[in-house]
Coordinates of C-alpha atoms in Angstrom, one line a residue:
X30 CA 73.0 118.3 79.1
X31 CA 71.2 117.9 82.5
X32 CA 72.0 115.2 85.1
X33 CA 69.2 112.8 84.0
X34 CA 70.3 112.9 80.4
X35 CA 73.9 112.3 81.5
X36 CA 72.9 109.3 83.6
X37 CA 70.9 107.9 80.7
X38 CA 73.9 108.0 78.4
X39 CA 76.2 106.5 80.9
X40 CA 73.8 103.6 81.5
X41 CA 73.5 103.1 77.8
X42 CA 77.3 102.7 77.4
X43 CA 77.3 100.3 80.4
X44 CA 74.7 98.2 78.8
X45 CA 76.5 98.1 75.4
X46 CA 79.8 97.1 77.0
X47 CA 78.0 94.6 79.2
X48 CA 76.8 92.8 76.0
X49 CA 80.3 92.5 74.7
X50 CA 81.7 91.2 78.1
X51 CA 78.9 88.6 78.3
X52 CA 80.0 87.2 74.9
X53 CA 83.6 87.2 76.1
X54 CA 82.7 85.2 79.3
X55 CA 80.4 82.8 77.5
X56 CA 83.2 82.1 75.0
X57 CA 85.5 81.4 77.9
X58 CA 83.0 78.9 79.5
X59 CA 82.6 77.2 76.1
X60 CA 86.3 76.7 75.9
X61 CA 86.9 75.5 79.4
X62 CA 83.7 73.9 80.6
X63 CA 84.2 75.5 84.0
X64 CA 81.1 75.9 86.2
X65 CA 82.9 78.8 87.9
X66 CA 83.2 80.6 84.6
X67 CA 79.6 79.7 83.8
X68 CA 78.6 81.4 87.0
X69 CA 80.5 84.5 86.0
X70 CA 78.9 84.4 82.5
X71 CA 75.4 84.0 84.1
X72 CA 76.1 87.1 86.2
X73 CA 76.8 88.8 82.9
X74 CA 73.3 88.0 81.8
X75 CA 72.0 89.6 85.0
X76 CA 74.1 92.6 84.2
X77 CA 72.4 93.0 80.8
X78 CA 68.9 92.5 82.1
X79 CA 69.3 94.8 85.1
X80 CA 71.2 97.3 82.9
X81 CA 68.1 97.3 80.7
X82 CA 65.9 98.0 83.7
X83 CA 68.2 100.7 84.8
X84 CA 68.2 102.3 81.4
X85 CA 64.4 102.4 81.4
X86 CA 64.3 103.9 84.9
X87 CA 66.8 106.6 83.9
X88 CA 64.6 107.3 80.8
X89 CA 61.7 107.8 83.1
X90 CA 63.8 109.9 85.5
X91 CA 64.7 112.4 82.8
X92 CA 61.1 113.0 81.8
X93 CA 59.8 116.4 82.9
X94 CA 57.6 116.8 85.9
X95 CA 53.9 116.9 85.4
X96 CA 50.7 117.3 87.4
X97 CA 50.6 113.7 88.4
X98 CA 54.3 113.6 89.2
X99 CA 55.2 116.9 90.8
X100 CA 58.5 115.5 92.1
X101 CA 59.4 114.0 88.8
X102 CA 59.6 110.3 87.9
X103 CA 62.8 109.5 89.8
X104 CA 61.2 107.0 92.1
X105 CA 61.2 104.5 89.2
X106 CA 64.9 104.1 89.9
X107 CA 64.2 102.6 93.3
X108 CA 61.8 100.1 91.8
X109 CA 64.1 98.9 89.0
X110 CA 67.0 98.7 91.5
X111 CA 64.8 96.4 93.6
X112 CA 64.1 94.2 90.5
X113 CA 67.9 94.2 89.9
X114 CA 68.5 93.0 93.5
X115 CA 65.9 90.3 93.1
X116 CA 67.4 89.0 89.9
X117 CA 70.9 89.0 91.4
X118 CA 69.7 87.0 94.4
X119 CA 67.9 84.5 92.1
X120 CA 71.1 84.1 90.0
X121 CA 72.9 83.4 93.2
X122 CA 70.5 80.6 94.0
X123 CA 70.8 79.0 90.5
X124 CA 74.6 79.3 90.6
X125 CA 74.7 77.6 94.1
X126 CA 72.6 74.7 92.6
X127 CA 75.1 74.3 89.7
X128 CA 78.0 74.5 92.1
X129 CA 76.6 71.7 94.4
X130 CA 75.9 69.5 91.3
X131 CA 79.4 70.0 90.1
X132 CA 80.8 69.2 93.5
X133 CA 79.3 65.7 93.4
X134 CA 79.8 65.3 89.6
X135 CA 83.1 67.0 88.7
X136 CA 83.5 68.1 85.1
X137 CA 86.7 67.8 83.1
X138 CA 88.1 71.2 82.2
X139 CA 90.1 72.3 79.2
X140 CA 92.1 75.2 77.9
X141 CA 92.2 76.9 81.3
X142 CA 95.1 79.1 80.2
X143 CA 93.0 80.9 77.6
X144 CA 90.0 80.9 79.8
X145 CA 92.0 82.7 82.5
X146 CA 93.1 85.4 80.1
X147 CA 89.6 86.0 78.7
X148 CA 88.0 86.2 82.2
X149 CA 90.8 88.5 83.5
X150 CA 90.2 91.0 80.6
X151 CA 86.5 91.0 81.3
X152 CA 87.1 91.6 85.0
X153 CA 89.4 94.6 84.5
X154 CA 87.0 96.2 82.1
X155 CA 84.1 95.6 84.5
X156 CA 86.0 97.1 87.4
X157 CA 86.8 100.4 85.7
X158 CA 83.3 100.6 84.2
X159 CA 81.7 99.9 87.6
X160 CA 83.9 102.4 89.3
X161 CA 83.0 105.1 86.8
X162 CA 79.2 104.3 86.9
X163 CA 79.2 104.3 90.8
X164 CA 81.1 107.6 91.0
X165 CA 78.8 109.3 88.5
X166 CA 75.7 107.7 90.2
X167 CA 76.7 109.2 93.6
X168 CA 77.6 112.6 92.1
X169 CA 74.3 112.7 90.1
X170 CA 72.1 111.4 92.9
X171 CA 71.1 108.3 90.8
X172 CA 70.5 105.1 92.7
X173 CA 70.0 103.2 89.5
X174 CA 73.4 104.2 88.1
X175 CA 75.1 103.8 91.5
X176 CA 73.6 100.3 92.0
X177 CA 74.7 99.3 88.5
X178 CA 78.2 100.5 89.2
X179 CA 78.4 98.6 92.5
X180 CA 77.2 95.5 90.9
X181 CA 79.8 95.7 88.1
X182 CA 82.6 96.3 90.7
X183 CA 81.4 93.3 92.8
X184 CA 81.3 91.3 89.5
X185 CA 85.0 92.3 89.0
X186 CA 86.0 91.2 92.5
X187 CA 84.3 87.8 92.0
X188 CA 86.0 87.5 88.6
X189 CA 89.3 88.1 90.3
X190 CA 88.5 85.3 92.7
X191 CA 87.5 83.0 89.9
X192 CA 90.7 83.8 88.0
X193 CA 92.9 82.9 91.0
X194 CA 90.9 79.7 91.4
X195 CA 91.3 78.8 87.8
X196 CA 95.0 79.4 88.0
X197 CA 95.3 77.1 91.0
X198 CA 93.3 74.5 89.2
X199 CA 95.5 74.9 86.2
X200 CA 98.6 74.1 88.4
X201 CA 97.1 71.4 90.6
X202 CA 94.3 69.8 88.6
X203 CA 92.0 69.9 91.7
X204 CA 88.5 70.0 90.1
X205 CA 86.7 70.5 93.4
X206 CA 88.0 74.1 93.5
X207 CA 85.8 74.9 90.5
X208 CA 82.6 73.9 92.4
X209 CA 83.7 75.6 95.6
X210 CA 84.4 78.9 93.9
X211 CA 81.0 78.9 92.2
X212 CA 79.2 78.2 95.6
X213 CA 81.1 81.1 97.3
X214 CA 80.2 83.4 94.4
X215 CA 76.6 82.3 94.7
X216 CA 76.5 83.3 98.4
X217 CA 78.1 86.7 97.6
X218 CA 75.5 87.3 94.9
X219 CA 72.6 86.5 97.2
X220 CA 74.0 88.9 99.9
X221 CA 74.5 91.6 97.4
X222 CA 71.0 91.1 96.0
X223 CA 69.6 91.5 99.5
X224 CA 71.4 94.7 100.1
X225 CA 70.2 96.3 96.9
X226 CA 66.6 95.2 97.6
X227 CA 66.9 96.7 101.1
X228 CA 68.1 100.0 99.8
X229 CA 65.5 100.2 97.1
X230 CA 62.7 99.5 99.5
X231 CA 64.0 102.2 101.9
X232 CA 63.9 104.7 99.0
X233 CA 60.4 103.8 97.9
X234 CA 59.2 104.1 101.5
X235 CA 61.0 107.4 102.0
X236 CA 63.0 105.9 104.9
X237 CA 64.9 108.6 106.7
X238 CA 68.6 108.8 105.5
X239 CA 70.1 109.7 108.8
X240 CA 73.6 110.1 107.3
X241 CA 72.4 112.6 104.7
X242 CA 70.3 114.5 107.3
X243 CA 73.3 114.8 109.5
X244 CA 75.4 116.0 106.5
X245 CA 72.9 118.7 105.7
X246 CA 72.8 119.8 109.3
X247 CA 76.5 120.1 109.2
X248 CA 76.5 122.2 106.0
X249 CA 73.9 124.6 107.6
X250 CA 75.8 124.8 110.8
X251 CA 79.2 125.5 109.2
X252 CA 77.8 128.4 107.1
X253 CA 75.2 129.6 109.7
X254 CA 74.7 133.3 109.9
X255 CA 74.0 135.0 113.2
X256 CA 70.3 135.6 112.3
X257 CA 69.8 131.9 111.6
X258 CA 69.2 131.1 115.2
X259 CA 68.7 127.4 114.8
X260 CA 67.4 124.7 112.5
X261 CA 65.0 121.9 113.6
X262 CA 63.2 118.9 112.0
X263 CA 65.3 118.6 108.9
X264 CA 63.8 116.1 106.5
X265 CA 64.9 114.8 103.0
X266 CA 63.0 113.2 100.2
X267 CA 65.0 111.9 97.2
X268 CA 63.4 111.2 93.8
X269 CA 66.2 110.4 91.3
X270 CA 68.5 113.3 91.1
X271 CA 65.9 115.6 92.7
X272 CA 66.5 116.2 96.4
X273 CA 63.8 117.9 98.5
X274 CA 64.9 119.4 101.9
X275 CA 62.5 121.0 104.4
X276 CA 62.4 121.8 108.1
X277 CA 62.1 124.7 110.4
X278 CA 64.5 127.7 110.6
X279 CA 64.3 130.1 113.6
X280 CA 64.8 133.7 112.8
X281 CA 64.7 136.8 115.0
X282 CA 61.1 137.8 116.0
X283 CA 61.6 141.3 114.8
X284 CA 62.4 140.2 111.2
X285 CA 60.2 141.6 108.5
X286 CA 58.8 139.4 105.8
X287 CA 61.4 140.7 103.3
X288 CA 64.3 139.9 105.7
X289 CA 62.9 136.4 106.3
X290 CA 62.6 135.9 102.5
X291 CA 66.2 136.9 102.1
X292 CA 67.3 134.4 104.7
X293 CA 65.3 131.6 103.0
X294 CA 66.8 132.5 99.7
X295 CA 70.4 132.4 101.1
X296 CA 69.7 129.0 102.7
X297 CA 68.4 127.6 99.4
X298 CA 71.4 128.9 97.5
X299 CA 73.7 127.3 100.1
X300 CA 72.1 123.9 99.8
X301 CA 72.0 124.1 95.9
X302 CA 75.8 124.9 96.0
X303 CA 76.4 121.6 97.9
X304 CA 73.7 119.3 96.4
X305 CA 73.2 120.6 92.8
X306 CA 70.7 122.5 90.8
X307 CA 68.0 119.8 91.3
X308 CA 67.8 120.7 95.0
X309 CA 64.5 122.0 96.4
X310 CA 64.0 123.6 99.8
X311 CA 60.9 124.4 101.7
X312 CA 61.8 125.8 105.1
X313 CA 59.2 127.1 107.5
X314 CA 60.1 130.2 109.4
X315 CA 59.6 130.3 113.2
X316 CA 60.2 133.2 115.5
X317 CA 63.2 132.8 117.8
X318 CA 62.8 133.9 121.4
X319 CA 64.6 137.1 122.2

């Protein structure tokens, strides 16, 4: 199973479990009438919608390259991640509205004890599911899977905050806490949505990833052979799990074509070892001064 197929299966599992967690949170809201739990449940809808977008992006990413897409279809992941960020931000705006309305018109709450348990269970599952998806997304160079994982983990953190707030409300009866928590959650969602949109746009525009470039330069430097005089102009383009690296390598002026080809092959194998079999390299040889 290649990386794209693995990413697709993980995203499918994330979407399936997300559907179950949404039902659990919606039930908790129905029992308690809490706007904070409603906010958490609405974020569950966003998880499902964005998970569907991510699943489609990963389906495209695993399609083979063709003449029209020589670098594959991985850029679709950046687009769907951007849509995900937009939907998260819009959900934040809606939740903020509901929270403000609840602040001025508090709602009577019920069965908070059961609601706390249901929301807590959903939060724990979300955290471990998000941690796994984010870890696999980073390892498999999938921004769609990574953004889904980060979203689920942030969802788990906000669920923890909601759980604590519900517990305090259960003890004190202070209904204003319900509205306050939903507003704070809304602000967090809007910030998270902005960050995802920003990252997706940088990917679509092939913005330079200075951290990754520095990392690649470090890898080349640590394993540099004497004949690899120096490297210059390292550039990186990512398309899903495909990573394309190019630049200039300076080799001794007396090197034959065969010797230069051997060096290029060794550089390629070194980078594949660090960044996976989907790594492509295209270094241009320049003659080093004697």
